[in-house]
XYZ file of C-alpha atoms in Angstrom:
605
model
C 106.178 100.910 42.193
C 104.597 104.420 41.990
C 104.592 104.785 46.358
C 107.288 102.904 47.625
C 109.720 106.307 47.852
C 107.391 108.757 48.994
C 106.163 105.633 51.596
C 109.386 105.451 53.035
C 109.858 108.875 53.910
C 108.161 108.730 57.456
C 111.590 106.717 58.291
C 113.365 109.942 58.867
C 111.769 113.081 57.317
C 110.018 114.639 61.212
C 113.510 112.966 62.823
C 115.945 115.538 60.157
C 113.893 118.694 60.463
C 114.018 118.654 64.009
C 117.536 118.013 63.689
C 118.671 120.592 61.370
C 118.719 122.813 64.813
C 116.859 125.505 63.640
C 113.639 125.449 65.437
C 112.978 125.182 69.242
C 111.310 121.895 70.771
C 108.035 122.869 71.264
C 104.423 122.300 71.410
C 103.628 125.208 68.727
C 106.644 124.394 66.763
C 105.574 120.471 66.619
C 102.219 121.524 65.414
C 103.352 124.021 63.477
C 106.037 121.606 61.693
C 103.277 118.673 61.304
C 101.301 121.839 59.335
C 103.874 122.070 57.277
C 104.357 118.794 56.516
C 100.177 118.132 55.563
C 100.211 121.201 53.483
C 103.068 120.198 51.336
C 101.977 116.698 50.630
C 98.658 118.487 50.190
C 100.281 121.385 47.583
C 103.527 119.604 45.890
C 101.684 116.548 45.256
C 97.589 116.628 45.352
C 97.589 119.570 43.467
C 100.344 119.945 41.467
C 101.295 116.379 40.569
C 98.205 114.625 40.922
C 95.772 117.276 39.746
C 98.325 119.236 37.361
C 100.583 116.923 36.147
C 99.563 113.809 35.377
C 97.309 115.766 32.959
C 100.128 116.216 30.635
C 100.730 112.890 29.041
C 102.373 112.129 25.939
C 100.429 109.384 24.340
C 99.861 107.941 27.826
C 103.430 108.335 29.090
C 104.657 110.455 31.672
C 107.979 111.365 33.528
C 110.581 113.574 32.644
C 111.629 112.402 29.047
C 107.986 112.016 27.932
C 107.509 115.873 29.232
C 110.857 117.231 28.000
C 109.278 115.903 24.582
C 105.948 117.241 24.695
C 107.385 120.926 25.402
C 110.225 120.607 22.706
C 107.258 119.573 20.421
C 105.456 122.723 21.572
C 107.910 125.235 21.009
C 109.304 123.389 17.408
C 108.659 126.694 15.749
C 111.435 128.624 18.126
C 115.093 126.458 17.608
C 116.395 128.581 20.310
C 113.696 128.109 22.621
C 113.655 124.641 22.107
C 117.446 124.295 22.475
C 117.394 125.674 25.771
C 114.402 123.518 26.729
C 116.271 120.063 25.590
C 119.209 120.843 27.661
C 117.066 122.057 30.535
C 115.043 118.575 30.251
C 118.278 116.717 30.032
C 119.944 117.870 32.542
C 116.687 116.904 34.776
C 116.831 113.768 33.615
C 120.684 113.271 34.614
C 119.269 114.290 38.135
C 117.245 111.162 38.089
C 120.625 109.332 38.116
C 121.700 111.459 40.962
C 118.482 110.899 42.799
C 118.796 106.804 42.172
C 121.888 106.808 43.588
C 121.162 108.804 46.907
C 117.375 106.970 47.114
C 118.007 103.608 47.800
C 121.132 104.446 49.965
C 118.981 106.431 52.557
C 116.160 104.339 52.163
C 117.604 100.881 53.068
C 120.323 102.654 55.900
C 117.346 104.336 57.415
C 115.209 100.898 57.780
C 118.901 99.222 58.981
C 119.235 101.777 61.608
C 116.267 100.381 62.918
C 118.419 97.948 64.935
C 119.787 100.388 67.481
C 116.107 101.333 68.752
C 115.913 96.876 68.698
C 119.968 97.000 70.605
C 122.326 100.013 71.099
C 125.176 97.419 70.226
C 124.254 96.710 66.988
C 125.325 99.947 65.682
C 128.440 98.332 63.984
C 125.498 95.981 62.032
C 123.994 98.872 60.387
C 126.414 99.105 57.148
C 126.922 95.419 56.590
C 123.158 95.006 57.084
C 122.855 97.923 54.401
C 125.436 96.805 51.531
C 124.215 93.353 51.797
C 120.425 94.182 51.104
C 121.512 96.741 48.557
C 123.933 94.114 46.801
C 121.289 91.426 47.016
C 118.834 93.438 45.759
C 121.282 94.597 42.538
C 122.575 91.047 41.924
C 118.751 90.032 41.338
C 118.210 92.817 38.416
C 119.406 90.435 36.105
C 116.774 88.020 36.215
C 113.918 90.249 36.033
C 111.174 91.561 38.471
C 108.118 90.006 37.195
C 108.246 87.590 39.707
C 108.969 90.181 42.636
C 106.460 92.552 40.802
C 103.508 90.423 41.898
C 104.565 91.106 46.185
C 105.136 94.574 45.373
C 101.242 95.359 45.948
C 100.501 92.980 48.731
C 103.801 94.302 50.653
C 102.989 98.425 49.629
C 99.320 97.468 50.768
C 100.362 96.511 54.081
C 103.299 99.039 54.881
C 100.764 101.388 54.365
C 98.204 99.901 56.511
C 101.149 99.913 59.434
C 101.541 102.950 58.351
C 98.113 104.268 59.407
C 97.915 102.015 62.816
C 101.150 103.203 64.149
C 99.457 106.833 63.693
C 96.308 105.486 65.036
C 98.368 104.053 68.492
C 99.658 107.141 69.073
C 97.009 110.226 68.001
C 93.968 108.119 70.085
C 96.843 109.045 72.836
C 96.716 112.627 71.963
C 93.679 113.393 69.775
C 94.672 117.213 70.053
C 97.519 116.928 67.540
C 95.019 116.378 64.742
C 94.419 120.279 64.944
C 98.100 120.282 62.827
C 95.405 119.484 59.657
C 94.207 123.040 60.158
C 96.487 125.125 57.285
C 96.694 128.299 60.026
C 99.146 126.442 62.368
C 101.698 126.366 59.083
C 100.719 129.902 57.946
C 101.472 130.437 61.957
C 105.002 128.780 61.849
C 105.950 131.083 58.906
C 104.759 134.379 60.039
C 106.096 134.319 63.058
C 109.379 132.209 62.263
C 110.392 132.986 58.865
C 113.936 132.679 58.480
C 113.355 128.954 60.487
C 110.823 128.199 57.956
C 113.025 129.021 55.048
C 115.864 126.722 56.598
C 113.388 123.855 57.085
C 112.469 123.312 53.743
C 115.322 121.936 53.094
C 114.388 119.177 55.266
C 110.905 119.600 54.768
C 111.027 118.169 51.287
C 112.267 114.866 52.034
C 108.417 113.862 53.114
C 107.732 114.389 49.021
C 110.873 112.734 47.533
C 109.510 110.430 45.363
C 106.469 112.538 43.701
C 108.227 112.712 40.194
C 107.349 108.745 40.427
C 103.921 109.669 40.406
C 103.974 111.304 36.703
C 106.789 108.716 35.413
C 104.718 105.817 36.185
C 101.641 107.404 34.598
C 102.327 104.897 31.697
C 102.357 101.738 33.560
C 99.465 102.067 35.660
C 97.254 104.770 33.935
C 96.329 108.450 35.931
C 93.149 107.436 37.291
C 94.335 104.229 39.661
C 97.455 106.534 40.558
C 95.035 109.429 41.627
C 92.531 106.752 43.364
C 95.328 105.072 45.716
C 96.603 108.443 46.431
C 93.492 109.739 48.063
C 92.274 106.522 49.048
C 95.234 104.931 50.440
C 98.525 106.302 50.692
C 98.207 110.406 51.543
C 95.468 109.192 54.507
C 98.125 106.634 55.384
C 101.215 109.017 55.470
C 99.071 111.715 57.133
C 98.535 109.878 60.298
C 101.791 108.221 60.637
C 103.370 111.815 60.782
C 100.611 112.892 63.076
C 100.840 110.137 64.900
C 104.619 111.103 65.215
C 103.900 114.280 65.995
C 101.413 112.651 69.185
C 104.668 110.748 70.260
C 106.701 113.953 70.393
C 104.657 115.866 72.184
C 104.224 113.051 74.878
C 108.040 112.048 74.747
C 110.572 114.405 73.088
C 113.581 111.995 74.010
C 111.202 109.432 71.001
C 113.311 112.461 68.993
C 116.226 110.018 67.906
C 114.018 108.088 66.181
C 110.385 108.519 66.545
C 109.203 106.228 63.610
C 110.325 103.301 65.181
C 109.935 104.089 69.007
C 106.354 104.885 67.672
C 106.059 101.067 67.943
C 105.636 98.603 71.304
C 109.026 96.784 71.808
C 107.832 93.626 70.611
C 107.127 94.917 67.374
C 110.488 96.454 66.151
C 111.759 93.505 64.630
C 109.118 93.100 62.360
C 108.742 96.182 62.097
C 112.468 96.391 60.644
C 111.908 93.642 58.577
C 108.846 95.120 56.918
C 110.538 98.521 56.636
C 113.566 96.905 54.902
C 111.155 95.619 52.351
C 109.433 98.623 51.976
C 112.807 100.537 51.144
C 113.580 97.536 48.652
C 110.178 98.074 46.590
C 111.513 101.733 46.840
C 114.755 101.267 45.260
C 113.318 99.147 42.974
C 111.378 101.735 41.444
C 114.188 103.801 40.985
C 116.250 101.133 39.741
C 113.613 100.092 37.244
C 113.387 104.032 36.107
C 116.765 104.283 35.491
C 116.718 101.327 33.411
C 113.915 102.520 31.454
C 114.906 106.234 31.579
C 118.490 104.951 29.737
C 117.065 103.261 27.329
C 114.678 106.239 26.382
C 117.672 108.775 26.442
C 119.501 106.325 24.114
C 116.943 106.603 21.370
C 116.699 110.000 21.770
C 120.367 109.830 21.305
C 121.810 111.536 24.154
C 123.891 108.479 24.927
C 125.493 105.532 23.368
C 123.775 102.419 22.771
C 124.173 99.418 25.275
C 122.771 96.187 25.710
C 119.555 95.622 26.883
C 118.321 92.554 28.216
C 114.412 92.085 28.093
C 114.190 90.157 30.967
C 109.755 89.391 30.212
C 108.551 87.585 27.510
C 105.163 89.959 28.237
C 106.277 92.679 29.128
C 108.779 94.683 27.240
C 108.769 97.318 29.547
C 111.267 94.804 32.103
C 114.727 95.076 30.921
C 117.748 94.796 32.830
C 120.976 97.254 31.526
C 124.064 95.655 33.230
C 126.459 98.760 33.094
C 123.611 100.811 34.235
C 122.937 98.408 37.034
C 126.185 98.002 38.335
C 127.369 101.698 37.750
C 124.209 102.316 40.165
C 125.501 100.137 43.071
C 129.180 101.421 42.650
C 128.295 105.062 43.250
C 125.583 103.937 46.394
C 128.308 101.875 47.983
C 129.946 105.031 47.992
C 127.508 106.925 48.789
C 126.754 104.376 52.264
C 130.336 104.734 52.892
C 131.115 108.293 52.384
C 128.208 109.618 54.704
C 127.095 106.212 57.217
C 123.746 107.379 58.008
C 120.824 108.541 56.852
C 120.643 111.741 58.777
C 123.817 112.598 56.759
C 123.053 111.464 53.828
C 119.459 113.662 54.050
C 121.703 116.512 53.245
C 122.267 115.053 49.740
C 118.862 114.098 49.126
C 116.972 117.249 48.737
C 118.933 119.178 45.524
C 118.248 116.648 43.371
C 114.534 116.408 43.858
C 113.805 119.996 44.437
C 115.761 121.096 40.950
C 114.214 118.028 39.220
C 110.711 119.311 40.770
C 111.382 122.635 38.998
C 112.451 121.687 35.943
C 109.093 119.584 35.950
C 107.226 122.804 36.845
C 109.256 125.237 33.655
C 108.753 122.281 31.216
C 104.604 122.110 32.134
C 104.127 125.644 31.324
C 105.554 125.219 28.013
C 103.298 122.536 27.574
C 99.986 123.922 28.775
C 101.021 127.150 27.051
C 102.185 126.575 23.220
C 100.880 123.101 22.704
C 97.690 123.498 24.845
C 96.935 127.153 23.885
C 95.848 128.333 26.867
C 95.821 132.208 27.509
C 98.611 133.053 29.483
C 97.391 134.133 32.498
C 95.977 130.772 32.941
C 98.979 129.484 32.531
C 101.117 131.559 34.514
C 98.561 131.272 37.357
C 98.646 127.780 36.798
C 102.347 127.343 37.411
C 103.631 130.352 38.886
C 102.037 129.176 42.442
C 104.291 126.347 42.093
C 107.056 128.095 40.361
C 107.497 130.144 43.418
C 107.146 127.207 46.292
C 109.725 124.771 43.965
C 112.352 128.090 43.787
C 111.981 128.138 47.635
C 112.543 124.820 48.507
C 115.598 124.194 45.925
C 116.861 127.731 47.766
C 116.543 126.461 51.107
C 118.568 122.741 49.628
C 120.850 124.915 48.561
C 122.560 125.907 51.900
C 123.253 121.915 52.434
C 125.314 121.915 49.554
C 128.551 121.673 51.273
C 127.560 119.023 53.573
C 126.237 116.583 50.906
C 124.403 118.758 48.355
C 126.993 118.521 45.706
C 126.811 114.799 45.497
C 124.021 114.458 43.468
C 124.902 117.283 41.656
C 128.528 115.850 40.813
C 126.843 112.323 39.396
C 124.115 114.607 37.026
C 126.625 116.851 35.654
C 129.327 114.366 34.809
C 126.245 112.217 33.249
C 125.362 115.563 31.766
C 128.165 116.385 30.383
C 128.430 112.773 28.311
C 125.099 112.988 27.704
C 126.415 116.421 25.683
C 129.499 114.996 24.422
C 127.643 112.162 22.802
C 125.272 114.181 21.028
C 127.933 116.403 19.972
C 129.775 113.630 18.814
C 127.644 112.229 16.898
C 126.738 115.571 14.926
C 129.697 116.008 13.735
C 130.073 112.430 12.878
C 127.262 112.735 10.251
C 128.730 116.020 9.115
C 131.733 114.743 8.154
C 129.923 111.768 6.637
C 127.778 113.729 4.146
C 131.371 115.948 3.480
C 133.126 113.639 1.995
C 130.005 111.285 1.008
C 128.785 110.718 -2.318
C 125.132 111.411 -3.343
C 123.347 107.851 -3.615
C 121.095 108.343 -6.356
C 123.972 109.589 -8.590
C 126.456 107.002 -7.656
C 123.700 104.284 -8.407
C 122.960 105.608 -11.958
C 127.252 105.402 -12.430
C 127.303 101.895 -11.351
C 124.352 100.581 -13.339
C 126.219 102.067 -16.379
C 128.521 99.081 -15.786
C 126.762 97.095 -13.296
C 128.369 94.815 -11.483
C 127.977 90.824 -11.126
C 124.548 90.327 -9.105
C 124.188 87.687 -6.606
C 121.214 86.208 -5.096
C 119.555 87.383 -2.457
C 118.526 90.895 -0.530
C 120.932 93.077 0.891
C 120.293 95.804 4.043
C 122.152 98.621 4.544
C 121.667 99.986 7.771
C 123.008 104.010 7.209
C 122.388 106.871 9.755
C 122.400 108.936 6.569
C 120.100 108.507 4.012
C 121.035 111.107 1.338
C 124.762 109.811 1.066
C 125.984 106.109 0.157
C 126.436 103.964 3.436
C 130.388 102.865 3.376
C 129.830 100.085 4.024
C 128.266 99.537 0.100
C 131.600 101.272 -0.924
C 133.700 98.695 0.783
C 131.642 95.730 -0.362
C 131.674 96.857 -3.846
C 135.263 97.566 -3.813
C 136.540 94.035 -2.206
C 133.826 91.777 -3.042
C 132.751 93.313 -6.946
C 129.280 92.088 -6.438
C 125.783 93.373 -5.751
C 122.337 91.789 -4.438
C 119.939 91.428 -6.602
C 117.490 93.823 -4.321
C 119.517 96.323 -2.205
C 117.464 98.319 0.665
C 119.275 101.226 2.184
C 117.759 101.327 5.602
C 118.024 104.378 8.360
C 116.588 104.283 11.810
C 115.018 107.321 13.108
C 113.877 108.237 16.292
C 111.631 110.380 17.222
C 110.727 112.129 20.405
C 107.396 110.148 21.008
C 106.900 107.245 23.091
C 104.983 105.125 20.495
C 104.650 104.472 16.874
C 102.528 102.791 15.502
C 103.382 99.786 13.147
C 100.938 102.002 10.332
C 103.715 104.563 10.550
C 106.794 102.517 11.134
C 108.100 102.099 7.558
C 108.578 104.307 4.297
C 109.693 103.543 1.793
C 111.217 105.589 -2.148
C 112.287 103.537 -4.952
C 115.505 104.427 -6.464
C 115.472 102.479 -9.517
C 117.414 98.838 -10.540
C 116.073 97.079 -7.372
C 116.931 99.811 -5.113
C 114.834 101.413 -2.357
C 115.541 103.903 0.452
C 113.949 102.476 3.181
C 112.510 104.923 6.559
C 112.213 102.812 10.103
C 110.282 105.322 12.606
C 110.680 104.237 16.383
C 109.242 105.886 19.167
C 111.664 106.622 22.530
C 109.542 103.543 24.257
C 109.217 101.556 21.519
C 112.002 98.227 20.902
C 113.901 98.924 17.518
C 113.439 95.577 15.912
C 114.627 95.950 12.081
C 114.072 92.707 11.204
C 110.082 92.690 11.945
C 109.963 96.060 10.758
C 111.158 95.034 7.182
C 108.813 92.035 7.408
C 105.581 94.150 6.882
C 107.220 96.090 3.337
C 104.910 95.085 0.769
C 104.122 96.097 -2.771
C 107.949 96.412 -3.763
C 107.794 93.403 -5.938
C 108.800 90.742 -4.092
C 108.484 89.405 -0.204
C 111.405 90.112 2.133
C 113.103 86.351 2.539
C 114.703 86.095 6.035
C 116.921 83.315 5.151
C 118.068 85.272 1.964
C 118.761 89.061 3.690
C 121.988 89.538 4.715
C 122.492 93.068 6.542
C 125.284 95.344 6.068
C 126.974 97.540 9.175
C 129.801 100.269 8.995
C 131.927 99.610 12.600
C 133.652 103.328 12.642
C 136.909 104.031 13.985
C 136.874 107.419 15.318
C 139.953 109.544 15.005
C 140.293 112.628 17.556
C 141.489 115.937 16.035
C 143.543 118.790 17.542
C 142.076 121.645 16.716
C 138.597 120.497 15.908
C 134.830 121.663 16.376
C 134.954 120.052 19.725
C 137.676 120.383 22.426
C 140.011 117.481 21.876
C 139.524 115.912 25.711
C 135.736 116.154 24.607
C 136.794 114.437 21.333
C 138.994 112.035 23.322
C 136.250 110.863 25.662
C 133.530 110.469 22.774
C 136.000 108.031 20.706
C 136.088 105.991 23.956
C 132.335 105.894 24.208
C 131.941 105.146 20.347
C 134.372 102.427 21.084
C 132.765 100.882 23.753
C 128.905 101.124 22.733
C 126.951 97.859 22.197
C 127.158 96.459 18.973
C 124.222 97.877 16.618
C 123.694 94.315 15.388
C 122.220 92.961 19.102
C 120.656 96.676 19.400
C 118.511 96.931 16.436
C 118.154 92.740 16.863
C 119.392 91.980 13.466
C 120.365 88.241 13.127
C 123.805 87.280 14.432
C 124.222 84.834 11.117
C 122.873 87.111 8.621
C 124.956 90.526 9.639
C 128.600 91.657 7.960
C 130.252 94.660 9.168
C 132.976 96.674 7.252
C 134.899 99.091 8.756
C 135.774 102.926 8.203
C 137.245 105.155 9.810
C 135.925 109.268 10.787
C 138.212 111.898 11.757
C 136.365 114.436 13.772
């Protein structure tokens, strides 16, 4: 899960820089290059990631939502500041869609074009081969990855090991290529070749693709097993392979069109394939899993409309399967296979994403380590300013491939960006015309208990995003069916930008007089909103909450676009059709399908 994209980068990251045609074919250049490539696995991801990084969890969780919390929580005393920080964070985290898409495309056409090393004439192979793995591997989602889950280790374990022994085959061959560890050879490279070096970066990066995996599985797997198979396993492992790459240049530069897999003996390639295809599954599974996870976080955070989430573990609620996330996915990476057909072009793609999402990673720590850690600020600059400076670079260099593939990735985030804004917008000024033309609740329940009307058996749930204002949906009950519940809880769902509350925190609750309470449900961004459990642990209101006796109230809104409104009317246009088309909230917050009656209304914006 936490290595299988930054594992499958040997496929083609040496083949692409030497194929960006900047830099001559030779032996100081190949040592030079192999420098480079040691010393950024060494500075992007032992030291900042590994050693920086991981270090700021939030509760235990990491990735880019848990951060983009922890700094908005550290700056809560500056609105602007924070502001800018939120969009910042979610605009990095639309990247991650960007980067899902372009991640499993390269990484399963790069282990397919393994074939033409096996048989020139199987070239025509290499896109069906491709788009039936990737299809295969997208129609499975849906029944979960627990069983998979238990071959991801044993599979990582031994692409890794492969890993090392195809380096081994090949350095033992040329020991002398093991002087690339030594950081002068890259210091070298640069002085003398600047303007080269600058260009390579761009293609330099790909060999750390897959490092923001490191923090957003932090959660999963805890920091210390992440930090003990890095340095134990997987950096050792990725180190020699590119050496051993490196060895196989130097003694053949025609190995250039593909050196991972002519690094092999011929009778080797097949499996070789076979085990690399599997490796670039487990990779894309990661990704596929994050995005899953990553949607349903930015959904409670409510940057995007509900949908419906499958919980595909009984153990585990961390495996769920989103269908319109899935499937979107494999639309745009079909496209993706098709629109570029290899992975050398599709390498041009790959870097923006990573490279901004890298810095974003990088502004959002200092925030972090500054306001909520209080550490003096030269600390902190020194802490991130290093890596400030080396992410600006590399997202520089990425930037001269946007033309040839750059803007890809960019296009998917900022579409997904801009919904992601449109939502939130939305939904503002949704509950600002709801508390407009609402009534106060307290007040209007001291008017209707002057008459009261007939009350029925039973306990009534009024699920409002409001809870200062009476929920429609109490109006339109009272006005068609003249009765009220005995007990009546008015019930909102917050969110809040945590990953976990705890069930001591999850409910609070105000009495409002003649069997009426206002009723709080706190929910972390990771935790499952569950309103029906929730309600089961209020106590000392009188009476026990009867399951077979609650029926829950919903408002379904209609929402009416306005010319000439606080948002621009396509804006308004496109956030009606979202509204329209979001999951029920009945299956979301897992209220009983016989116990729930919705009434409708209707919101002009």
């Amino acid at each position: 899960m936490v290595y299988g994209d930054i594992g499958t980068s040997v496929l083609y990251a040496i083949r692409e820089v030497f194929d960006t045609g900047f830099v001559a074919f030779n032996h100081d250049n190949v040592l030079g290059i192999l420098s480079l490539f040691f010393w950024t696995l060494t500075v992007i991801v032992s030291l900042k990631y590994i050693t920086l990084v991981l270090r700021a969890d939030n509760h235990g969780e990491g990735g880019l939502v848990a951060m983009l919390a922890l700094a908005s929580q550290a700056v809560k005393d500056k609105p602007r500041l924070r502001h800018v920080l939120m969009l910042v964070g979610i605009f990095g985290t639309a990247l991650f869609y960007g980067d899902g898409v372009i991640t499993p495309a390269i990484s399963v056409l790069s282990a397919a074009e393994g074939l033409v090393v096996l048989n020139e004439n199987l070239h025509s192979w290499v896109i069906p081969m491709t788009l039936t793995v990737l299809f295969t591997l997208f129609w499975v989602q849906k029944y979960g990855t627990g069983g998979i889950g238990r071959f991801f280790g044993p599979l990582t374990l031994i692409w890794f090991l492969v890993l090392a022994g195809l380096g081994i085959h090949q350095i033992v061959q040329n020991p002398s290529v093991l002087m690339a560890l030594l950081p002068t050879y890259a210091l070298q490279f640069i002085w003398e070749q600047p303007g080269v070096a600058f260009f390579l970066l761009g293609a330099l990066v790909l060999c750390v693709t897959g490092a923001e995996a490191l923090y957003a599985d932090m959660g999963h797997f805890g920091r210390k097993p992440i930090r003990w198979a890095w340095f134990g396993l997987v950096m050792p492992s990725l180190t020699l392979n590119y050496m051993g790459q490196g060895a196989l240049l130097l003694a053949n530069p025609k190995a250039l069109e593909n050196p991972f897999f002519l690094m092999a003996p011929k009778w080797m390639v097949l499996p070789l394939i076979v085990l690399a295809t599997m490796a670039t599954v487990i990779a894309s599974q990661a990704l596929i899993s994050g995005a899953f996870s990553v949607t349903k976080q930015v959904i409670q955070m409510g940057f995007l409309p509900r949908m419906r989430i499958v919980h595909t573990s009984t153990k585990d609620t961390g495996q769920i399967y989103i269908g319109l996330v899935n499937w979107g996915l494999f639309a745009a990476i079909v496209l993706a296979v098709m629109m570029f057909r290899s992975s050398e072009n599709l390498a041009a793609a790959y870097g923006i994403a990573v490279t901004l999402d890298m810095l974003i990673t990088t502004v959002l720590t200092y925030f972090v380590i500054r306001y909520s850690w209080r550490y003096p600020l030269w600390l902190c600059v020194g802490a991130t300013g290093a890596f400030f400076i080396i992410d600006v670079l590399f997202f520089s260099s990425n930037l001269l491939k946007f033309m040839e593939g750059g803007w890809f990735p960019i296009a998917i985030a900022s579409a997904i960006f801009a919904l992601m804004l449109t939502w939130k917008r939305g939904r503002e000024l949704m509950t600002k015309r709801q508390k407009e033309e609402g009534i106060d609740l307290p007040t209007f329940l001291d008017a209707v208990f002057l008459s009261p009307p007939t009350r029925v058996e039973g306990t009534a749930v009024f699920l409002t995003t409001d809870n200062v204002t009476v929920p429609p949906a109490l109006l339109h009950n009272l006005k068609h069916n003249k009765v009220l519940h005995e007990q009546n809880l008015f019930v909102t769902v917050l969110h809040h930008e945590v990953p976990w509350i705890g069930m001591d925190k999850r409910v609070h609750i105000q009495a409002l007089g003649h069997d009426c309470w206002q009723v709080e449900l706190n929910f972390g961004f990771k935790n499952d909103p569950d309103v029906p459990k929730a309600l089961s642990m209020v106590k000392g209101i009188g009476y026990d909450i009867d399951p077979m006796q609650t029926s829950y109230f919903l408002s379904r809104d209609t929402v009416t676009p306005t010319l000439g409104g606080e948002m621009a009317f396509w804006r308004e246009k496109i956030f009606a059709q979202m509204h329209r088309n979001a999951a029920g909230a009945a299956d979301f917050l897992r209220l009983p399908n016989n116990a729930v009656v919705e009434l409708g209304s209707k919101v002009s914006l």
